[in-house]
Coordinates of C-alpha atoms in Angstrom, one line a residue:
Chain Z
M1 CA 94.6 -217.2 3.2
R2 CA 97.0 -217.4 0.3
E3 CA 99.1 -220.6 0.3
V4 CA 102.7 -220.6 -0.8
S5 CA 104.7 -223.8 -1.1
A6 CA 108.2 -223.8 0.4
N7 CA 109.3 -225.7 -2.7
I8 CA 109.6 -222.5 -4.7
F9 CA 112.1 -220.9 -2.4
P10 CA 115.4 -222.8 -3.2
S11 CA 115.6 -221.5 -6.8
I12 CA 114.4 -218.0 -5.8
V13 CA 117.0 -217.8 -3.0
A14 CA 119.8 -219.2 -5.2
D15 CA 119.2 -216.5 -7.8
L16 CA 119.1 -213.8 -5.1
V17 CA 122.4 -215.1 -3.6
K18 CA 124.1 -215.0 -7.0
E19 CA 122.7 -211.6 -8.1
A20 CA 123.5 -209.9 -4.8
N21 CA 127.1 -211.1 -5.2
Y22 CA 127.5 -210.0 -8.8
R23 CA 125.6 -206.7 -9.0
L24 CA 125.2 -203.8 -6.6
P25 CA 121.8 -202.3 -6.0
F26 CA 121.3 -199.3 -8.3
G27 CA 121.3 -196.7 -5.5
V28 CA 124.5 -198.0 -4.0
K29 CA 126.4 -197.7 -7.3
R30 CA 124.9 -194.3 -7.9
L31 CA 126.1 -193.1 -4.4
I32 CA 129.7 -194.4 -5.1
V33 CA 129.8 -192.6 -8.4
E34 CA 128.4 -189.4 -6.8
F35 CA 130.9 -189.4 -3.9
S36 CA 133.9 -190.4 -6.1
K37 CA 133.5 -187.0 -7.8
K38 CA 133.9 -185.2 -4.4
E39 CA 137.2 -186.9 -3.5
S40 CA 140.2 -184.6 -4.0
S41 CA 143.1 -186.8 -2.8
P42 CA 144.9 -188.2 -5.9
L43 CA 145.3 -191.6 -4.2
G44 CA 141.6 -191.6 -3.2
R45 CA 140.6 -190.9 -6.8
Y46 CA 142.8 -193.7 -8.1
I47 CA 141.1 -196.1 -5.6
F48 CA 137.6 -194.9 -6.5
K49 CA 138.4 -195.6 -10.2
Q50 CA 139.4 -199.2 -9.4
M51 CA 136.3 -199.7 -7.3
L52 CA 134.1 -198.5 -10.2
D53 CA 136.0 -200.6 -12.8
N54 CA 135.6 -203.6 -10.6
I55 CA 131.8 -203.1 -10.4
E56 CA 131.7 -203.0 -14.2
I57 CA 133.8 -206.1 -14.6
A58 CA 131.9 -208.2 -12.0
A59 CA 128.6 -207.4 -13.6
K60 CA 129.8 -208.0 -17.1
K61 CA 131.6 -211.3 -16.4
G62 CA 129.2 -212.7 -13.8
M63 CA 132.0 -212.7 -11.2
P64 CA 131.6 -212.0 -7.5
L65 CA 132.3 -208.4 -6.7
C66 CA 134.4 -209.4 -3.8
Q67 CA 136.1 -212.7 -3.0
D68 CA 134.4 -212.6 0.4
T69 CA 130.9 -213.6 -0.8
G70 CA 129.9 -213.3 2.8
I71 CA 127.7 -214.9 5.4
Q72 CA 124.2 -215.0 4.0
E73 CA 122.0 -212.8 6.1
I74 CA 118.4 -213.3 5.0
F75 CA 115.4 -211.2 6.0
V76 CA 112.0 -212.9 5.5
D77 CA 108.9 -210.7 5.9
I78 CA 105.8 -212.8 5.8
G79 CA 102.4 -211.4 5.1
R80 CA 99.8 -212.3 7.7
K81 CA 97.5 -213.5 5.0
V82 CA 100.0 -216.1 3.7
R83 CA 100.4 -219.6 4.9
I84 CA 103.7 -221.3 3.9
K85 CA 103.4 -225.0 3.3
G86 CA 106.5 -227.0 4.1
N87 CA 109.8 -226.2 5.8
L88 CA 110.8 -222.7 4.8
E89 CA 114.1 -222.7 6.7
K90 CA 115.2 -225.9 5.0
A91 CA 114.1 -224.5 1.6
I92 CA 116.1 -221.2 2.2
N93 CA 119.3 -223.1 3.1
K94 CA 118.8 -225.3 0.0
G95 CA 118.8 -222.1 -2.0
V96 CA 121.9 -220.8 -0.4
S97 CA 123.7 -224.0 -1.1
K98 CA 122.5 -224.0 -4.7
G99 CA 123.4 -220.4 -5.3
T100 CA 126.9 -220.9 -3.8
K101 CA 127.7 -223.8 -6.1
E102 CA 126.1 -222.5 -9.3
G103 CA 127.5 -219.1 -8.8
Y104 CA 131.1 -220.1 -8.1
L105 CA 130.9 -218.3 -4.7
R106 CA 133.4 -218.9 -2.0
A107 CA 132.4 -221.2 0.8
S108 CA 133.2 -219.2 3.9
I109 CA 131.1 -220.7 6.7
V110 CA 132.6 -223.0 9.4
K111 CA 130.8 -225.1 11.9
S112 CA 132.0 -225.6 15.5
P113 CA 133.3 -221.9 15.5
L114 CA 135.4 -222.3 18.6
F115 CA 137.0 -225.7 18.0
E116 CA 137.1 -227.6 14.7
R117 CA 136.0 -224.8 12.4
V118 CA 135.1 -227.2 9.6
N119 CA 133.9 -225.6 6.4
T120 CA 130.3 -226.5 5.5
K121 CA 131.4 -226.0 1.8
D122 CA 128.1 -224.4 0.7
N123 CA 127.7 -221.3 2.9
T124 CA 124.9 -222.9 4.9
P125 CA 123.4 -222.3 7.4
A126 CA 122.3 -218.8 6.5
V127 CA 121.4 -216.4 9.3
I128 CA 117.6 -216.0 8.9
H129 CA 115.3 -213.3 10.4
Y130 CA 111.6 -213.7 10.2
K131 CA 109.0 -210.9 10.6
F132 CA 105.3 -210.7 10.1
I133 CA 103.9 -207.9 7.9
S134 CA 100.5 -207.0 6.6
G135 CA 99.2 -208.4 3.3
D136 CA 99.5 -211.6 1.4
K137 CA 103.0 -211.4 0.0
V138 CA 106.4 -212.7 1.2
K139 CA 109.3 -210.3 0.9
I140 CA 112.7 -211.9 1.0
T141 CA 116.0 -210.0 1.1
V142 CA 119.4 -211.7 0.8
M143 CA 122.3 -209.7 2.1
P144 CA 125.8 -211.3 1.7
K145 CA 127.9 -209.7 4.5
G146 CA 131.7 -209.9 4.3
F147 CA 133.6 -210.2 7.5
G148 CA 136.2 -207.5 6.8
S149 CA 133.4 -205.1 7.7
E150 CA 131.4 -207.3 10.0
N151 CA 134.4 -207.7 12.3
A152 CA 134.6 -203.9 12.5
G153 CA 131.3 -203.4 14.1
D154 CA 130.7 -202.9 17.8
V155 CA 127.9 -202.7 20.4
K156 CA 127.8 -200.8 23.6
M157 CA 125.3 -200.6 26.5
L158 CA 125.4 -196.9 27.3
T159 CA 123.6 -195.4 30.3
P160 CA 120.7 -193.0 29.8
S161 CA 122.9 -190.1 31.2
Q162 CA 125.4 -190.6 28.4
G163 CA 122.7 -189.6 26.0
L164 CA 123.1 -188.1 22.6
G165 CA 126.8 -187.1 23.2
G166 CA 127.6 -190.7 24.3
V167 CA 126.0 -192.1 21.1
K168 CA 127.9 -189.7 18.9
D169 CA 131.2 -190.4 20.6
F170 CA 130.7 -194.1 20.4
V171 CA 129.9 -194.1 16.7
L172 CA 132.8 -191.8 15.8
Q173 CA 135.2 -193.9 17.9
V174 CA 134.1 -197.2 16.2
V175 CA 134.6 -195.6 12.7
K176 CA 137.9 -194.1 13.7
E177 CA 139.4 -197.2 15.2
K178 CA 137.9 -199.9 13.0
G179 CA 136.7 -198.1 9.9
P180 CA 140.1 -198.2 8.0
N181 CA 140.0 -202.0 8.0
A182 CA 136.4 -202.2 6.9
C183 CA 137.0 -201.2 3.2
P184 CA 135.9 -197.5 3.3
P185 CA 134.1 -195.6 2.0
L186 CA 131.6 -197.1 4.4
F187 CA 127.9 -197.5 4.9
V188 CA 127.3 -197.0 8.6
G189 CA 124.2 -198.8 10.1
I190 CA 123.3 -197.8 13.6
G191 CA 120.8 -199.3 16.0
I192 CA 119.7 -197.4 19.1
G193 CA 117.5 -198.8 21.9
G194 CA 115.7 -202.1 22.4
S195 CA 117.8 -204.7 24.2
M196 CA 121.4 -206.0 23.6
S197 CA 120.1 -208.6 21.2
N198 CA 117.8 -206.5 19.0
V199 CA 120.0 -203.4 18.8
T200 CA 122.4 -205.4 16.7
L201 CA 119.6 -206.4 14.4
L202 CA 118.4 -202.8 14.1
A203 CA 121.9 -201.7 13.0
K204 CA 121.9 -204.3 10.2
Q205 CA 118.3 -203.4 9.2
A206 CA 119.4 -199.8 9.0
L207 CA 122.0 -200.8 6.4
I208 CA 119.4 -202.2 4.0
R209 CA 116.9 -199.3 4.4
P210 CA 116.3 -197.6 1.0
L211 CA 119.1 -195.1 0.5
N212 CA 116.8 -192.3 -0.6
K213 CA 115.0 -192.4 2.8
S214 CA 116.0 -190.9 6.1
N215 CA 114.6 -192.0 9.4
S216 CA 111.0 -190.8 9.7
D217 CA 111.8 -189.1 13.1
K218 CA 113.2 -185.7 12.1
K219 CA 115.6 -185.5 15.1
I220 CA 117.1 -188.8 14.1
A221 CA 117.2 -187.9 10.5
K222 CA 119.2 -184.8 11.5
L223 CA 121.6 -187.0 13.5
E224 CA 122.1 -189.2 10.5
K225 CA 123.2 -186.2 8.5
E226 CA 125.4 -184.8 11.3
L227 CA 127.2 -188.1 11.8
L228 CA 127.9 -188.4 8.1
Q229 CA 129.5 -185.0 8.1
K230 CA 131.5 -185.7 11.2
I231 CA 132.7 -189.1 9.8
N232 CA 133.8 -187.4 6.6
R233 CA 135.9 -185.0 8.6
L234 CA 137.9 -187.9 10.1
G235 CA 140.2 -187.9 7.0
I236 CA 140.3 -191.8 6.8
G237 CA 139.4 -191.7 3.1
P238 CA 138.9 -194.5 0.6
Q239 CA 140.6 -197.7 1.8
G240 CA 142.0 -195.7 4.8
A241 CA 144.6 -194.1 2.5
G242 CA 143.5 -190.6 3.5
G243 CA 141.0 -188.3 1.9
K244 CA 137.7 -186.6 2.2
I245 CA 135.3 -189.5 1.7
T246 CA 135.2 -192.0 4.5
A247 CA 131.4 -192.8 4.5
L248 CA 128.7 -192.7 1.9
N249 CA 125.7 -193.0 4.1
V250 CA 124.6 -193.1 7.8
S251 CA 121.3 -194.7 8.6
I252 CA 119.8 -195.2 12.1
E253 CA 117.0 -197.4 13.2
D254 CA 115.6 -197.1 16.8
F255 CA 113.3 -199.0 19.1
P256 CA 111.9 -198.3 22.6
T257 CA 114.2 -199.4 25.4
H258 CA 114.3 -200.0 29.1
I259 CA 114.3 -197.1 31.6
G260 CA 117.8 -198.1 32.7
G261 CA 119.6 -198.3 29.4
L262 CA 120.6 -196.8 26.0
P263 CA 122.0 -199.7 23.8
V264 CA 123.8 -198.6 20.7
C265 CA 125.2 -200.8 17.9
V266 CA 127.3 -199.8 14.9
N267 CA 127.3 -202.2 12.0
L268 CA 129.7 -201.1 9.2
S269 CA 129.5 -202.2 5.6
C270 CA 132.2 -201.7 3.0
Y271 CA 131.3 -199.7 -0.1
L272 CA 130.1 -202.9 -1.7
L273 CA 126.7 -202.9 0.2
R274 CA 125.2 -206.0 -1.3
Y275 CA 121.6 -207.1 -1.1
K276 CA 118.9 -208.3 -3.4
R277 CA 115.2 -208.5 -2.7
A278 CA 112.3 -210.5 -4.2
I279 CA 108.5 -210.2 -3.5
I280 CA 106.5 -213.4 -3.8
Chain K
M1 CA 153.1 -195.3 -11.5
R2 CA 156.0 -197.6 -10.8
T3 CA 156.7 -201.2 -11.9
L4 CA 158.1 -204.0 -9.9
T5 CA 159.1 -207.6 -10.7
T6 CA 159.4 -210.5 -8.2
P7 CA 161.4 -211.8 -6.5
L8 CA 162.2 -208.6 -4.5
T9 CA 165.6 -207.3 -3.6
L10 CA 166.8 -204.8 -1.0
D11 CA 167.5 -202.4 -3.9
K12 CA 164.0 -202.7 -5.5
V13 CA 162.3 -202.3 -2.1
S14 CA 164.4 -199.2 -1.0
R15 CA 163.4 -197.3 -4.1
L16 CA 159.7 -197.4 -3.2
N17 CA 158.0 -194.9 -1.0
S18 CA 154.8 -194.9 0.9
G19 CA 151.9 -193.7 -1.3
D20 CA 153.5 -194.9 -4.6
I21 CA 151.2 -196.8 -7.0
V22 CA 153.0 -199.9 -8.1
L23 CA 152.3 -202.6 -10.8
I24 CA 153.7 -206.0 -9.8
T25 CA 154.7 -208.6 -12.3
G26 CA 155.9 -212.1 -11.4
T27 CA 155.2 -214.8 -8.8
I28 CA 153.4 -214.1 -5.6
Y29 CA 151.9 -216.5 -3.0
T30 CA 148.6 -216.4 -1.2
A31 CA 148.3 -217.2 2.5
R32 CA 145.6 -216.3 5.0
D33 CA 145.0 -217.1 8.7
A34 CA 145.1 -220.9 8.6
A35 CA 148.1 -221.1 6.3
H36 CA 150.1 -218.5 8.4
K37 CA 149.5 -220.6 11.4
K38 CA 150.9 -223.7 9.6
I39 CA 153.9 -221.8 8.2
V40 CA 154.9 -220.4 11.6
E41 CA 154.5 -223.8 13.2
A42 CA 157.0 -225.2 10.7
L43 CA 159.6 -222.4 11.3
P44 CA 162.0 -222.0 14.3
P45 CA 161.5 -222.2 17.2
H46 CA 158.6 -224.7 16.7
Q47 CA 160.0 -226.5 13.7
N48 CA 157.1 -228.9 13.7
F49 CA 157.5 -230.6 10.3
G50 CA 154.4 -232.7 10.8
C51 CA 152.6 -230.5 8.3
G52 CA 155.3 -230.9 5.7
G53 CA 157.5 -227.9 6.5
V54 CA 157.5 -224.5 5.0
P55 CA 155.9 -224.9 1.5
F56 CA 158.1 -222.4 -0.3
D57 CA 161.3 -220.5 0.3
L58 CA 160.2 -217.2 1.9
K59 CA 163.4 -215.4 0.9
N60 CA 162.6 -212.2 -1.0
Q61 CA 159.0 -213.3 -1.8
I62 CA 155.7 -211.6 -1.5
I63 CA 152.7 -213.0 0.3
Y64 CA 149.2 -211.9 -0.7
Y65 CA 146.6 -212.1 1.9
A66 CA 143.7 -213.5 -0.2
G67 CA 141.3 -216.4 -0.4
P68 CA 139.8 -216.5 -3.9
T69 CA 136.4 -217.6 -5.1
P70 CA 136.4 -220.9 -7.2
A71 CA 137.5 -220.5 -10.8
R72 CA 135.0 -220.8 -13.6
K73 CA 135.9 -223.2 -16.5
G74 CA 138.7 -221.7 -18.6
M75 CA 139.7 -219.1 -16.0
P76 CA 142.8 -219.4 -13.8
I77 CA 141.1 -218.2 -10.7
G78 CA 137.9 -216.6 -9.4
S79 CA 137.5 -213.2 -7.8
C80 CA 140.6 -212.5 -5.7
G81 CA 140.9 -209.3 -3.6
P82 CA 142.9 -208.7 -0.5
T83 CA 141.6 -209.6 3.0
T84 CA 142.2 -207.7 6.2
S85 CA 146.0 -207.8 7.0
S86 CA 145.8 -207.2 10.8
R87 CA 144.6 -210.8 11.4
M88 CA 148.0 -211.9 10.2
D89 CA 149.9 -209.5 12.5
D90 CA 150.8 -212.0 15.1
Y91 CA 152.6 -214.2 12.6
T92 CA 154.2 -211.5 10.4
P93 CA 157.4 -210.6 12.4
T94 CA 158.4 -214.3 12.3
L95 CA 157.9 -214.5 8.6
L96 CA 159.9 -211.3 8.0
K97 CA 162.7 -212.7 10.2
N98 CA 162.8 -215.7 7.9
G99 CA 163.3 -213.7 4.7
L100 CA 159.8 -212.7 3.6
K101 CA 160.2 -209.3 1.9
G102 CA 156.7 -208.1 0.9
M103 CA 153.1 -208.4 1.8
I104 CA 149.9 -207.4 0.0
G105 CA 146.7 -206.9 2.0
K106 CA 144.3 -204.2 3.1
G107 CA 144.1 -202.0 6.2
K108 CA 146.4 -201.0 9.0
R109 CA 149.1 -203.1 10.8
S110 CA 150.1 -203.4 14.4
D111 CA 153.0 -201.5 16.0
E112 CA 155.0 -204.8 16.1
V113 CA 154.6 -205.3 12.4
T114 CA 155.4 -201.7 11.7
K115 CA 158.6 -202.0 13.6
A116 CA 159.5 -205.4 12.0
I117 CA 158.9 -204.0 8.5
K118 CA 161.5 -201.2 9.2
K119 CA 163.9 -203.6 10.9
F120 CA 164.0 -206.2 8.1
K121 CA 163.7 -203.5 5.3
A122 CA 160.5 -205.1 4.0
I123 CA 157.5 -203.5 2.4
Y124 CA 153.7 -203.6 2.9
F125 CA 151.4 -203.0 0.0
V126 CA 147.6 -202.6 -0.1
A127 CA 145.4 -203.6 -3.0
V128 CA 142.0 -202.0 -3.3
G129 CA 139.7 -204.1 -1.0
G130 CA 136.7 -205.4 -2.8
A131 CA 138.2 -204.9 -6.2
A132 CA 138.3 -208.7 -6.5
A133 CA 137.0 -209.2 -10.1
L134 CA 139.3 -206.5 -11.4
L135 CA 142.4 -207.9 -9.6
A136 CA 141.5 -211.4 -10.9
T137 CA 142.0 -210.2 -14.4
K138 CA 145.7 -209.4 -13.5
I139 CA 146.3 -213.1 -12.4
K140 CA 147.4 -215.1 -15.3
K141 CA 148.1 -218.5 -13.6
A142 CA 147.2 -220.0 -10.3
K143 CA 148.2 -223.3 -8.7
V144 CA 147.6 -224.7 -5.2
I145 CA 151.0 -225.6 -3.9
A146 CA 150.2 -226.4 -0.2
Y147 CA 147.4 -227.2 2.2
P148 CA 144.7 -228.1 -0.4
Q149 CA 142.6 -229.3 2.5
L150 CA 142.2 -225.7 3.6
G151 CA 140.1 -224.9 0.5
T152 CA 140.1 -221.2 -0.3
E153 CA 142.8 -220.8 2.5
A154 CA 145.3 -223.1 0.7
I155 CA 148.5 -221.6 -0.5
Y156 CA 148.2 -220.6 -4.2
K157 CA 151.3 -219.8 -6.3
L158 CA 150.1 -216.9 -8.6
E159 CA 151.7 -215.5 -11.7
V160 CA 150.5 -211.9 -11.9
K161 CA 150.9 -209.2 -14.6
D162 CA 150.7 -205.5 -13.7
F163 CA 148.9 -206.3 -10.5
P164 CA 148.0 -202.8 -9.0
V165 CA 148.9 -202.0 -5.4
I166 CA 149.8 -199.0 -3.3
V167 CA 152.8 -198.9 -1.0
A168 CA 151.2 -198.6 2.5
M169 CA 154.4 -199.0 4.5
D170 CA 157.8 -198.6 3.0
S171 CA 161.2 -200.0 4.2
K172 CA 162.0 -196.6 5.8
G173 CA 159.1 -196.9 8.2
K174 CA 156.8 -194.4 6.5
N175 CA 153.1 -195.3 6.1
I176 CA 150.0 -193.9 4.4
F177 CA 147.7 -194.4 7.4
N178 CA 149.0 -191.8 9.9
R179 CA 148.9 -188.8 7.8
K180 CA 147.3 -185.6 9.1
K181 CA 143.6 -185.3 8.2
K182 CA 142.7 -183.0 5.4
G183 CA 139.9 -180.4 5.3

């Protein structure tokens, strides 16, 4: 059993929070560049140019890419041969607080969401998901998620008889109605199956799946491609100002479900799909 | 590419058409959800002056829907891009009725706002969402003038130079969102 102290996490998480907010993953930036060349609308091209300039400026100056530095969604994959000594949750939140302050990030989290809505001033608490994996490493991914796009997601409990057509219709309807406000071009994360609670997590996990990988199930991989094509025929375009490029990628994650249901969730991300990973 | 200086006038606004790219120079004010609520409470018919009244004269001004990141030392402001405008839709017609002439945000507006923009001959611009570091370089000065307790949601008076926006809805009622889809 490998022992890892929770004490090392605050500084690791702080760095991940800052980096994720300043610099896009290489694959994300490459995809924006690639798609920007396919846009033919003059306004769309002008918008793409500003997006790419912004990415350069943020990285060069160490400034947040977007003023909405997000809710910190954190995925912790813990190897079964690792024992973590100490309070990991506390250590992660300490890191979020440290990163927010050191990195001049916006404090956007309020407690008592329905009533007082008092700002916690350091973006804590983070939303943390734990999972066990094989091996003796800890994999930690920090994903700052802005609410312009988070608010644009939706979940629906379809019936089995609605099937493939129902899933396609729902995805296209969400993108059509809510996509223009979610800072397109979009990354579309889709969860299918499981229960109402985990289908939403599947959709978010789909967003941070490596961009060069399709779903391992060929039929689902085909559906990802088909939905991307269909979304890019909606004409929403960059920032909703019209154009060919509405989405940059569609990724689907699925899980077995109940005989009586077909849960579907769409989690949209703006073009600034931000995450940073460390392996300890 | 057009240029525009603040404050706005009916003449300046009427010359702009949906889809125009415009560089704005002059004073603009930030306000998001919480500040809108407070401004509207201070206006008729509520006229609740408990919060100190309307913090600036709305007449011919532009409100920018934004909540910036903290400024680093020596910088006027942190990253400062537009937030989703539709969350302000319930408040906007009241503000336009009281003289507000322009808004900068991102995304579509409600039918009520669309009608009010036409009725009061106002204008709605979009800035590129997420281009917050780029837009911050166009902000030369920033000062909190009201509701400091709201933190990032306070009202900032900004001095901007060549701040790039797109006319999303013009004073004639045309907008960039409902165009026919292309190929």
